[in-house]
XYZ file of C-alpha atoms in Angstrom:
344
model
C -20.093 14.185 -58.729
C -20.596 11.202 -56.385
C -18.777 10.948 -53.015
C -18.807 7.770 -51.133
C -18.352 7.375 -47.206
C -18.083 4.761 -44.811
C -17.579 4.487 -40.895
C -16.971 1.499 -38.569
C -17.099 1.993 -34.857
C -14.556 0.890 -32.480
C -15.458 -1.276 -29.302
C -14.733 -1.765 -25.683
C -13.838 -5.516 -24.794
C -15.131 -6.265 -21.439
C -14.333 -9.931 -21.044
C -12.873 -13.078 -22.751
C -10.236 -11.004 -24.344
C -7.406 -13.141 -25.596
C -9.436 -16.290 -26.074
C -10.456 -15.165 -29.586
C -6.593 -15.645 -30.401
C -5.270 -18.940 -32.330
C -4.789 -21.521 -31.309
C -6.799 -21.251 -28.089
C -9.990 -20.343 -30.219
C -9.847 -23.474 -32.526
C -8.512 -25.952 -29.675
C -10.710 -24.706 -26.896
C -13.242 -22.528 -28.171
C -13.133 -18.731 -27.581
C -15.709 -16.476 -26.024
C -15.745 -12.637 -25.948
C -18.150 -10.068 -24.831
C -17.657 -6.653 -26.218
C -19.864 -3.409 -27.179
C -19.218 -1.078 -29.963
C -19.173 2.705 -28.963
C -19.217 5.962 -30.969
C -15.639 6.239 -31.855
C -15.052 5.575 -35.460
C -12.719 5.148 -38.411
C -13.975 7.012 -41.253
C -13.260 6.785 -44.858
C -14.198 8.774 -48.107
C -13.716 8.321 -51.555
C -14.059 10.875 -54.358
C -12.521 11.819 -57.854
C -9.074 13.532 -57.878
C -7.416 15.652 -60.465
C -4.253 13.471 -60.187
C -4.065 10.046 -61.944
C -4.066 6.907 -59.932
C -5.192 6.024 -56.510
C -3.925 8.379 -53.595
C -4.689 7.229 -49.927
C -4.449 10.134 -47.438
C -4.524 9.716 -43.489
C -5.354 12.795 -41.892
C -4.626 11.935 -38.348
C -1.145 10.020 -39.135
C -0.426 12.836 -41.860
C 0.806 10.134 -44.273
C 0.008 9.935 -48.227
C 0.613 6.871 -50.514
C -0.050 6.814 -54.053
C -0.436 4.264 -56.905
C -0.174 5.388 -60.432
C 0.238 2.239 -62.489
C 1.570 -1.351 -62.107
C -0.175 -1.824 -58.628
C 3.061 -0.670 -56.928
C 2.488 1.732 -53.951
C 4.753 4.266 -52.473
C 4.197 5.693 -49.126
C 3.865 3.944 -45.432
C 0.072 3.257 -45.369
C 0.424 -0.369 -45.079
C -3.045 -1.253 -43.682
C -5.286 0.555 -46.348
C -2.828 -0.540 -49.180
C -3.449 -4.163 -48.026
C -7.197 -3.719 -48.294
C -6.885 -2.435 -51.584
C -4.510 -5.111 -52.789
C -6.668 -7.740 -51.389
C -9.632 -6.444 -53.477
C -8.504 -5.474 -56.743
C -11.892 -6.395 -58.568
C -13.598 -3.622 -56.255
C -11.163 -0.969 -57.030
C -12.287 2.045 -59.310
C -10.740 1.666 -62.855
C -7.430 3.607 -63.164
C -5.586 5.090 -66.108
C -2.098 6.657 -66.153
C -3.547 9.451 -68.462
C -6.748 10.028 -66.778
C -7.867 11.818 -63.483
C -7.962 9.197 -60.599
C -9.427 8.889 -57.312
C -8.614 9.596 -53.401
C -9.483 7.811 -50.461
C -9.266 10.006 -47.160
C -9.435 8.670 -43.871
C -9.023 9.272 -40.214
C -9.722 7.629 -36.756
C -11.199 9.006 -33.725
C -8.722 7.332 -31.850
C -4.834 7.207 -32.054
C -3.446 3.871 -33.223
C -2.450 1.467 -30.470
C -5.511 2.724 -28.444
C -6.822 -0.823 -27.768
C -10.405 -0.200 -29.131
C -9.753 -1.930 -32.202
C -9.062 0.902 -34.511
C -6.795 -1.058 -36.987
C -9.712 -3.643 -37.519
C -12.304 -0.707 -37.970
C -10.122 0.959 -40.583
C -9.930 -2.258 -42.694
C -13.796 -2.840 -42.160
C -14.799 0.526 -42.938
C -12.503 0.541 -46.373
C -13.946 -2.629 -47.332
C -17.486 -1.482 -46.896
C -16.381 1.560 -48.827
C -15.389 -0.481 -51.749
C -18.225 -2.589 -51.778
C -20.545 0.418 -51.962
C -18.472 1.941 -54.922
C -18.762 -1.157 -56.796
C -22.437 -1.516 -55.818
C -21.884 -5.013 -54.436
C -23.364 -6.862 -51.598
C -21.477 -8.941 -49.185
C -22.312 -11.662 -46.299
C -21.433 -9.762 -42.800
C -19.371 -13.120 -41.434
C -17.610 -13.144 -44.754
C -16.604 -9.394 -44.549
C -15.441 -9.967 -41.034
C -13.526 -13.053 -42.090
C -11.989 -11.069 -45.059
C -10.930 -8.308 -42.494
C -9.424 -10.767 -40.425
C -7.409 -12.267 -43.179
C -5.918 -8.954 -44.467
C -4.728 -7.973 -40.888
C -3.614 -11.530 -39.521
C -2.515 -13.268 -42.736
C -1.803 -10.742 -45.506
C 0.285 -8.314 -42.870
C 0.944 -10.896 -40.153
C -0.332 -8.527 -37.391
C -0.883 -10.842 -34.579
C -4.119 -10.734 -32.815
C -7.683 -12.418 -32.622
C -11.115 -12.054 -34.321
C -13.193 -9.899 -32.003
C -12.444 -6.598 -33.310
C -13.351 -7.389 -36.882
C -16.682 -8.943 -35.900
C -17.534 -6.303 -33.487
C -16.754 -3.527 -36.132
C -19.019 -5.551 -38.807
C -21.870 -6.540 -36.479
C -22.051 -3.706 -33.704
C -23.995 -3.838 -30.374
C -23.306 -5.533 -27.245
C -22.593 -9.174 -28.261
C -21.068 -12.452 -27.121
C -18.945 -13.898 -30.080
C -18.474 -17.566 -29.969
C -15.047 -18.467 -31.661
C -14.845 -22.177 -32.850
C -13.018 -24.127 -35.275
C -14.227 -22.873 -38.839
C -17.132 -21.000 -37.213
C -18.067 -17.812 -35.323
C -21.589 -17.410 -33.649
C -22.687 -13.969 -33.001
C -25.234 -13.717 -29.884
C -26.666 -10.133 -29.205
C -27.086 -10.072 -25.351
C -29.179 -7.365 -24.560
C -32.556 -6.532 -25.813
C -33.602 -4.173 -22.831
C -31.965 -0.454 -23.744
C -32.196 0.273 -19.908
C -29.212 -2.256 -19.294
C -26.947 -0.363 -21.841
C -27.966 3.148 -20.469
C -27.336 2.150 -17.142
C -23.990 0.340 -17.842
C -23.184 3.481 -19.813
C -23.824 5.881 -17.035
C -21.322 3.920 -14.651
C -18.407 3.711 -17.160
C -15.631 6.148 -18.175
C -12.774 5.825 -20.434
C -9.247 7.330 -20.612
C -6.048 7.180 -22.830
C -3.022 6.601 -20.677
C -0.496 6.611 -23.737
C 0.764 4.450 -26.558
C 1.064 0.639 -26.037
C 4.689 -0.902 -26.043
C 3.384 -3.800 -28.397
C 6.613 -3.817 -30.547
C 8.966 -3.109 -27.514
C 7.715 -6.285 -25.790
C 6.149 -8.235 -28.932
C 3.134 -8.559 -26.662
C 0.699 -10.452 -28.502
C 3.485 -13.098 -29.245
C 4.355 -13.296 -25.732
C 0.819 -14.350 -24.591
C 0.685 -16.871 -27.581
C 4.040 -18.222 -26.603
C 2.786 -18.695 -22.907
C -0.412 -20.367 -23.752
C 1.498 -22.801 -26.410
C 3.942 -23.750 -23.499
C 0.903 -24.468 -21.006
C 1.855 -21.783 -18.875
C -1.546 -19.763 -19.019
C -4.045 -22.249 -20.321
C -6.034 -22.185 -17.084
C -6.152 -18.555 -16.991
C -7.627 -18.347 -20.564
C -10.131 -20.712 -19.038
C -11.031 -18.650 -16.243
C -11.309 -15.669 -18.578
C -13.681 -17.336 -20.925
C -15.922 -18.470 -17.960
C -16.481 -14.773 -16.958
C -18.428 -14.081 -20.096
C -21.407 -15.956 -19.158
C -21.411 -14.562 -15.606
C -21.022 -11.005 -17.034
C -23.927 -11.284 -19.397
C -26.137 -12.912 -16.718
C -25.455 -9.694 -14.540
C -26.323 -7.360 -17.412
C -29.327 -8.950 -18.229
C -30.401 -8.549 -14.640
C -29.263 -4.923 -14.456
C -26.757 -5.924 -11.736
C -24.494 -3.089 -13.085
C -22.350 -2.764 -9.570
C -21.603 -6.526 -9.894
C -20.821 -6.315 -13.462
C -17.949 -3.606 -12.335
C -16.553 -5.872 -9.579
C -16.509 -8.890 -11.982
C -14.253 -6.472 -14.207
C -11.856 -6.414 -11.458
C -11.610 -10.150 -11.053
C -11.231 -10.639 -14.677
C -8.484 -8.064 -14.833
C -6.624 -9.768 -12.112
C -6.734 -13.097 -14.026
C -6.005 -11.314 -17.619
C -2.879 -9.991 -16.074
C -1.528 -13.431 -15.594
C -1.361 -13.943 -19.477
C 1.757 -11.951 -19.683
C 4.028 -9.745 -17.467
C 3.876 -7.070 -20.035
C 0.254 -6.489 -20.225
C 0.119 -4.166 -16.962
C 3.302 -2.152 -16.882
C 3.824 0.241 -13.991
C 1.823 3.273 -15.500
C -1.114 0.841 -15.786
C -0.995 -0.452 -12.218
C -0.639 3.108 -10.990
C -3.661 4.266 -12.785
C -5.664 1.525 -11.791
C -4.837 1.613 -7.988
C -5.843 5.291 -7.991
C -9.161 4.523 -9.662
C -9.721 1.831 -7.073
C -9.010 4.269 -4.434
C -11.436 6.511 -5.533
C -14.554 4.478 -6.096
C -14.076 2.393 -9.101
C -15.595 -1.200 -8.742
C -13.187 -2.496 -11.435
C -11.520 -1.772 -14.819
C -9.261 -2.900 -17.455
C -7.191 -2.218 -20.399
C -9.386 -2.027 -23.251
C -7.200 -4.121 -25.675
C -4.240 -6.452 -25.646
C -2.542 -4.566 -22.850
C 0.627 -2.443 -22.502
C -1.269 0.929 -22.583
C -3.907 2.429 -24.729
C -7.254 3.312 -23.226
C -8.651 2.073 -19.875
C -12.033 1.641 -19.015
C -13.358 1.987 -15.235
C -16.692 1.037 -13.676
C -17.907 3.084 -10.518
C -21.097 4.421 -9.006
C -22.727 6.946 -10.473
C -22.158 9.679 -7.714
C -18.404 9.127 -7.724
C -17.900 9.419 -11.748
C -17.034 13.115 -11.579
C -14.652 12.574 -8.574
C -13.085 9.562 -10.557
C -12.753 11.520 -13.795
C -11.000 14.637 -11.946
C -8.257 12.669 -10.354
C -7.495 10.494 -13.241
C -7.436 13.802 -15.415
C -5.010 15.151 -12.726
C -2.932 12.078 -13.139
C -2.384 12.744 -16.807
C -5.223 10.390 -18.089
C -6.981 11.857 -21.142
C -10.617 11.207 -20.311
C -12.837 10.620 -23.395
C -16.687 10.835 -23.502
C -18.550 7.948 -25.207
C -21.535 6.250 -25.839
C -22.629 2.797 -26.763
C -23.886 2.167 -30.354
C -25.849 -0.816 -31.684
C -25.136 -0.858 -35.409
C -21.666 -1.874 -37.060
C -20.145 -0.529 -40.088
C -22.166 1.852 -42.478
C -21.755 3.287 -45.804
C -23.569 6.105 -47.778
C -23.323 8.271 -50.923
C -23.905 11.770 -51.478
C -24.017 14.039 -54.611
C -21.422 16.911 -54.223
C -22.674 20.030 -56.035
C -19.571 22.241 -57.642
């Protein structure tokens, strides 16, 4: 019995976040620096004794099924949309025959700001391609994941998460009209090791995206011309950050995070609610050079850069403030899939 598995990494976005969102990316050109980390969304497909196709999310504790007629029951909209978008890759289903089940879970909660939704879509797509024994172009896979999230489901956001999950590593992504250029920026592993030794991440709670329609608010402010210059400034940080990273100037990289965070907060008043400001101020008082929210804002994970010898102190005070600290490492790979033979 064959069992198919896949995993796609999440990412920490460092600089340029928001410039990958339409219409800025198409009209002005977006640029983002991010790196994948060893937190994953994982999927598995194997035969089931029940007919049809069953999706089970272990972390959300939800189950969705499709027996015939391509009609789903259940609440798992994202994996359902992936399967609906790729009917030719689905295993054949007969109402009178045993079916298949897809089991999944994420190493981070939904709304974490680490790109978990896109990692789920990319992981499932890779899984389905592996089951069908079909190859794919990496850019096309990222664009397909983007279409499923942003067009088919209408979830607002940009393109950096899908590309990071596919390509992996520390990269600058250049977003323009009809094209995306992927630029790996670090060839010396020392740079990633040194940066990693000075970074900590912690979860401060669910984002308030639905309450404040955060992404829509940012887009509206951009379209009305209120925040265009802040987007330009945010994009300009990417080149400087890349240079500092290559020169192993990690302290300056961390201080640049602070400068960029001050600009990013101007995108929308909802990016930094009081809890975020309080945690950030606490981190700065205990040695952090700088930091930021790892996603669009409102909550989720925060990342801080600090001197090596202040790291434990910073972790302690943040933990005492209720922040859930999370160990992590950088990874240089994107989505992966493999097949094993289960012996029963």
